[in-house]
Amino acid sequence: MQEALFAEEPTFSVAELNAGIGAVLGRAFPDELWVRGEIANLSRPPSGHVYFDLVDADAALAVTLWATDRQVVNAVLRRAGGAVRMTDGTEVRIRVRVAWYAKRGQVSLRMLSIDTAYTLGRLAEAREVLLLRLQGEGLLARQPALRLTDVPLTVGLITSDNSAAAHDFLTTLEASAFGWRVVLADARVQGVEAEASVIAALEQLRSQSVDVVCIVRGGGARTDLAAFDSEAIARAIALYPIPILTGIGHEVDTTVADLVAHRRCLTPTACAGALVERVTNWCNRLHDRRRAIARAAMRAVDPAVVDRLALQLGRQAPRAMDRATRTIEGVESRVRALDPARVLARGWSITRDSDGRLVRASSDVSPGTRLVTTLADGTVGSTVDG
């Protein structure tokens, strides 16, 4: 009875079931549609295709952007002025077709276009919400209230090591010829790892006794700078005990990190230039004060006093010269009296042994010792025989 019941139920092969699922999906999603989510695990192999997962809090779907469709998507991105770039962590709204791969039993999405306004709008919305929250907590004013030393020669630099931004920053400092000491904290400045990397770099520099910290990176798409709109980085900067200068992106880019920092500079080069300008201004003020002190000292000295001192010096100088001359003549006379040549000329002689030692007593020699006697007109050699 049970076997007969099972025989009446339809039994599908895997291929038949996959075909049925595909037919249902085709009827449910016959046309193109929009879907939103966050890009993850993006891959760009040499084939020209692009693969990634579109994820949200509870689910994920595989997405394929074929090389032929990629040209259309790139055209849309270019029309946005390069403000949006497809990278991991970017929120997107994309135009897709639902695809069913029967052989593998897998649903995927074929990407056809992208809504750049959605991505930029989401970034702007999140940015404004964060700024309002930070302002309400008083965090936008904390860094600007810190005092930056007049001569910030010890600099903590957070950027990607060997990047163009690092090169531009360091070259600008070196050209000034001041005695900089730069402590580099290498960090990711783009992508999903940037947030944790920048925060770790800030912690690394806490113990380095730096005068100022500079966070710099080159320009890029608005989405490339998204990490510097994150709440975690913004709070880390706002609560940092050392003044932080930023030089993030191009002149037109402004991130939340820029707005909570002690000072926002337009580029990495401008960030270094701000430090050079500060030290230069301090040196100029020092020189101005030195010149002012010298002028004040000159004004403080009574010209009449100067004239009187000059007159006294004029009278005293000849007498001092006479005394010095007489002193020199006396010394010269004593030197002449002690001149060995004058002593020898009066009949005296000097005797030395063969090693050049003076013979002052008979005990200084023994039979066979060779002697050299210096007279006024030459020397005489002799040998001790008793």
Tab-separated table of C-alpha atoms in Angstrom, residues 71-277:
chain	number	residue	atom	x	y	z
A	71	GLN	CA	31.698	49.369	-21.026
A	72	VAL	CA	28.182	50.621	-20.329
A	73	VAL	CA	28.783	50.734	-16.566
A	74	ASN	CA	32.108	52.561	-17.019
A	75	ALA	CA	30.377	55.176	-19.167
A	76	VAL	CA	27.891	55.797	-16.344
A	77	LEU	CA	30.729	56.103	-13.835
A	78	ARG	CA	32.563	58.588	-16.066
A	79	ARG	CA	29.437	60.737	-16.330
A	80	ALA	CA	29.541	60.978	-12.515
A	81	GLY	CA	32.917	62.682	-12.831
A	82	GLY	CA	34.836	59.795	-11.328
A	83	ALA	CA	33.188	60.349	-7.947
A	84	VAL	CA	32.098	56.706	-7.664
A	85	ARG	CA	34.375	53.702	-7.929
A	86	MET	CA	33.344	50.108	-7.433
A	87	THR	CA	35.336	48.865	-4.434
A	88	ASP	CA	34.715	46.623	-1.470
A	89	GLY	CA	32.508	48.312	1.092
A	90	THR	CA	30.776	50.657	-1.380
A	91	GLU	CA	26.996	50.826	-1.170
A	92	VAL	CA	25.479	50.574	-4.647
A	93	ARG	CA	22.168	50.366	-6.467
A	94	ILE	CA	22.638	48.337	-9.634
A	95	ARG	CA	20.498	47.292	-12.606
A	96	VAL	CA	20.506	43.495	-13.022
A	97	ARG	CA	18.951	40.456	-14.575
A	98	VAL	CA	18.351	37.414	-12.392
A	99	ALA	CA	20.240	34.460	-13.814
A	100	TRP	CA	19.817	30.770	-12.967
A	101	TYR	CA	22.625	28.330	-13.625
A	102	ALA	CA	20.872	24.997	-13.771
A	103	LYS	CA	24.031	22.880	-13.870
A	104	ARG	CA	25.171	24.253	-10.536
A	105	GLY	CA	21.807	25.101	-9.050
A	106	GLN	CA	22.903	28.679	-8.428
A	107	VAL	CA	21.183	32.036	-8.631
A	108	SER	CA	23.339	34.992	-9.661
A	109	LEU	CA	22.879	38.507	-10.943
A	110	ARG	CA	24.086	39.922	-14.230
A	111	MET	CA	24.959	43.590	-13.716
A	112	LEU	CA	23.847	45.950	-16.479
A	113	SER	CA	24.151	49.470	-15.024
A	114	ILE	CA	24.647	51.443	-11.818
A	115	ASP	CA	22.916	54.338	-10.082
A	116	THR	CA	25.778	56.641	-9.048
A	117	ALA	CA	23.412	59.171	-7.493
A	118	TYR	CA	22.298	56.511	-5.018
A	119	THR	CA	25.870	55.836	-3.880
A	120	LEU	CA	26.737	59.511	-3.559
A	121	GLY	CA	23.459	60.207	-1.824
A	122	ARG	CA	24.034	57.447	0.708
A	123	LEU	CA	27.549	58.753	1.396
A	124	ALA	CA	26.299	62.331	1.789
A	125	GLU	CA	23.419	61.283	3.999
A	126	ALA	CA	25.617	59.220	6.309
A	127	ARG	CA	28.169	62.028	6.398
A	128	GLU	CA	25.627	64.674	7.431
A	129	VAL	CA	24.101	62.446	10.107
A	130	LEU	CA	27.561	61.794	11.550
A	131	LEU	CA	28.545	65.469	11.505
A	132	LEU	CA	25.382	66.433	13.387
A	133	ARG	CA	26.095	63.768	15.984
A	134	LEU	CA	29.714	64.871	16.431
A	135	GLN	CA	28.724	68.518	16.643
A	136	GLY	CA	26.126	67.724	19.273
A	137	GLU	CA	28.815	66.035	21.369
A	138	GLY	CA	31.213	68.962	20.961
A	139	LEU	CA	33.752	66.846	19.082
A	140	LEU	CA	34.147	69.216	16.126
A	141	ALA	CA	35.783	71.771	18.428
A	142	ARG	CA	38.161	69.564	20.438
A	143	GLN	CA	41.095	69.337	18.015
A	144	PRO	CA	41.026	73.028	16.963
A	145	ALA	CA	41.257	73.937	20.657
A	146	LEU	CA	44.608	72.160	21.041
A	147	ARG	CA	47.719	74.349	20.871
A	148	LEU	CA	50.171	73.509	18.115
A	149	THR	CA	53.745	74.354	19.077
A	150	ASP	CA	55.442	77.153	17.126
A	151	VAL	CA	58.268	74.834	16.022
A	152	PRO	CA	56.675	71.408	15.278
A	153	LEU	CA	59.843	69.723	14.007
A	154	THR	CA	58.946	66.205	15.214
A	155	VAL	CA	56.191	64.979	12.905
A	156	GLY	CA	54.111	61.813	12.988
A	157	LEU	CA	53.087	60.886	9.434
A	158	ILE	CA	50.205	58.504	8.699
A	159	THR	CA	49.994	57.416	5.071
A	160	SER	CA	50.765	54.528	2.770
A	161	ASP	CA	54.531	54.010	2.747
A	162	ASN	CA	56.234	54.705	-0.614
A	163	SER	CA	53.085	56.359	-1.967
A	164	ALA	CA	53.061	59.542	-4.041
A	165	ALA	CA	51.455	61.323	-1.081
A	166	ALA	CA	54.329	60.308	1.215
A	167	HIS	CA	56.888	61.412	-1.395
A	168	ASP	CA	55.270	64.820	-1.900
A	169	PHE	CA	54.998	65.422	1.851
A	170	LEU	CA	58.581	64.447	2.676
A	171	THR	CA	60.056	66.279	-0.326
A	172	THR	CA	58.383	69.508	0.775
A	173	LEU	CA	59.815	69.204	4.285
A	174	GLU	CA	63.322	68.380	3.045
A	175	ALA	CA	63.366	71.368	0.698
A	176	SER	CA	62.945	73.736	3.663
A	177	ALA	CA	66.326	72.693	5.172
A	178	PHE	CA	64.913	72.694	8.716
A	179	GLY	CA	65.832	69.843	11.070
A	180	TRP	CA	62.728	67.681	10.784
A	181	ARG	CA	62.299	64.301	12.459
A	182	VAL	CA	59.517	62.303	10.801
A	183	VAL	CA	58.042	59.160	12.359
A	184	LEU	CA	56.182	57.249	9.635
A	185	ALA	CA	53.243	55.028	10.580
A	186	ASP	CA	52.347	52.998	7.487
A	187	ALA	CA	48.575	52.618	7.028
A	188	ARG	CA	46.001	51.559	4.487
A	189	VAL	CA	44.189	54.691	3.336
A	190	GLN	CA	41.552	53.074	1.117
A	191	GLY	CA	39.221	50.092	1.256
A	192	VAL	CA	37.646	48.043	4.018
A	193	GLU	CA	40.910	47.741	5.975
A	194	ALA	CA	41.595	51.484	6.063
A	195	GLU	CA	39.511	52.281	9.135
A	196	ALA	CA	41.281	49.827	11.450
A	197	SER	CA	44.671	50.592	9.887
A	198	VAL	CA	44.478	54.372	10.421
A	199	ILE	CA	43.268	53.957	14.006
A	200	ALA	CA	46.138	51.537	14.716
A	201	ALA	CA	48.610	54.067	13.267
A	202	LEU	CA	47.253	56.786	15.561
A	203	GLU	CA	47.759	54.527	18.552
A	204	GLN	CA	51.292	53.708	17.385
A	205	LEU	CA	52.259	57.399	17.376
A	206	ARG	CA	50.939	58.144	20.860
A	207	SER	CA	54.201	57.029	22.467
A	208	GLN	CA	56.555	58.668	19.948
A	209	SER	CA	56.659	62.178	21.508
A	210	VAL	CA	55.672	63.881	18.250
A	211	ASP	CA	54.641	67.552	18.079
A	212	VAL	CA	51.991	67.015	15.423
A	213	VAL	CA	50.396	64.186	13.443
A	214	CYS	CA	49.678	64.504	9.723
A	215	ILE	CA	47.280	62.160	7.905
A	216	VAL	CA	47.729	62.355	4.124
A	217	ARG	CA	46.708	60.487	0.987
A	218	GLY	CA	46.377	61.301	-2.685
A	219	GLY	CA	43.174	62.049	-4.521
A	220	GLY	CA	40.699	59.553	-5.849
A	221	ALA	CA	37.012	58.847	-6.298
A	222	ARG	CA	34.653	59.979	-3.562
A	223	THR	CA	34.135	56.355	-2.657
A	224	ASP	CA	37.927	55.890	-2.282
A	225	LEU	CA	37.862	58.436	0.533
A	226	ALA	CA	34.904	56.820	2.286
A	227	ALA	CA	37.044	55.500	5.141
A	228	PHE	CA	37.741	59.089	6.229
A	229	ASP	CA	33.987	59.641	6.601
A	230	SER	CA	33.760	56.763	9.081
A	231	GLU	CA	32.622	57.434	12.623
A	232	ALA	CA	35.437	55.408	14.157
A	233	ILE	CA	38.204	57.446	12.474
A	234	ALA	CA	36.378	60.715	13.160
A	235	ARG	CA	36.145	59.960	16.876
A	236	ALA	CA	39.740	58.755	17.057
A	237	ILE	CA	40.928	62.055	15.553
A	238	ALA	CA	38.626	64.267	17.610
A	239	LEU	CA	39.721	62.678	20.897
A	240	TYR	CA	43.424	62.527	20.054
A	241	PRO	CA	45.644	64.492	22.491
A	242	ILE	CA	48.045	65.769	19.805
A	243	PRO	CA	47.101	68.259	17.045
A	244	ILE	CA	46.289	66.481	13.771
A	245	LEU	CA	46.612	68.032	10.311
A	246	THR	CA	44.971	66.368	7.316
A	247	GLY	CA	45.855	66.461	3.637
A	248	ILE	CA	43.355	64.022	2.156
A	249	GLY	CA	42.534	63.871	-1.540
A	250	HIS	CA	42.322	66.831	-3.885
A	251	GLU	CA	41.400	70.429	-3.180
A	252	VAL	CA	37.687	69.801	-3.771
A	253	ASP	CA	37.497	66.856	-1.359
A	254	THR	CA	36.361	67.377	2.219
A	255	THR	CA	35.875	64.444	4.560
A	256	VAL	CA	34.594	64.162	8.112
A	257	ALA	CA	38.199	63.543	9.182
A	258	ASP	CA	39.108	66.962	7.734
A	259	LEU	CA	36.338	68.642	9.701
A	260	VAL	CA	37.267	67.174	13.101
A	261	ALA	CA	41.027	67.690	12.681
A	262	HIS	CA	43.034	70.606	14.093
A	263	ARG	CA	43.486	71.913	10.556
A	264	ARG	CA	42.477	70.754	7.092
A	265	CYS	CA	45.006	71.210	4.279
A	266	LEU	CA	44.081	70.831	0.634
A	267	THR	CA	46.730	68.276	-0.380
A	268	PRO	CA	49.641	66.304	1.124
A	269	THR	CA	52.042	68.943	-0.239
A	270	ALA	CA	49.983	71.735	1.332
A	271	CYS	CA	49.987	69.845	4.642
A	272	ALA	CA	53.791	69.766	4.726
A	273	GLY	CA	53.857	73.368	3.521
A	274	ALA	CA	51.754	74.440	6.501
A	275	LEU	CA	54.408	73.055	8.863
A	276	VAL	CA	57.230	74.731	6.928
A	277	GLU	CA	55.352	78.035	7.003
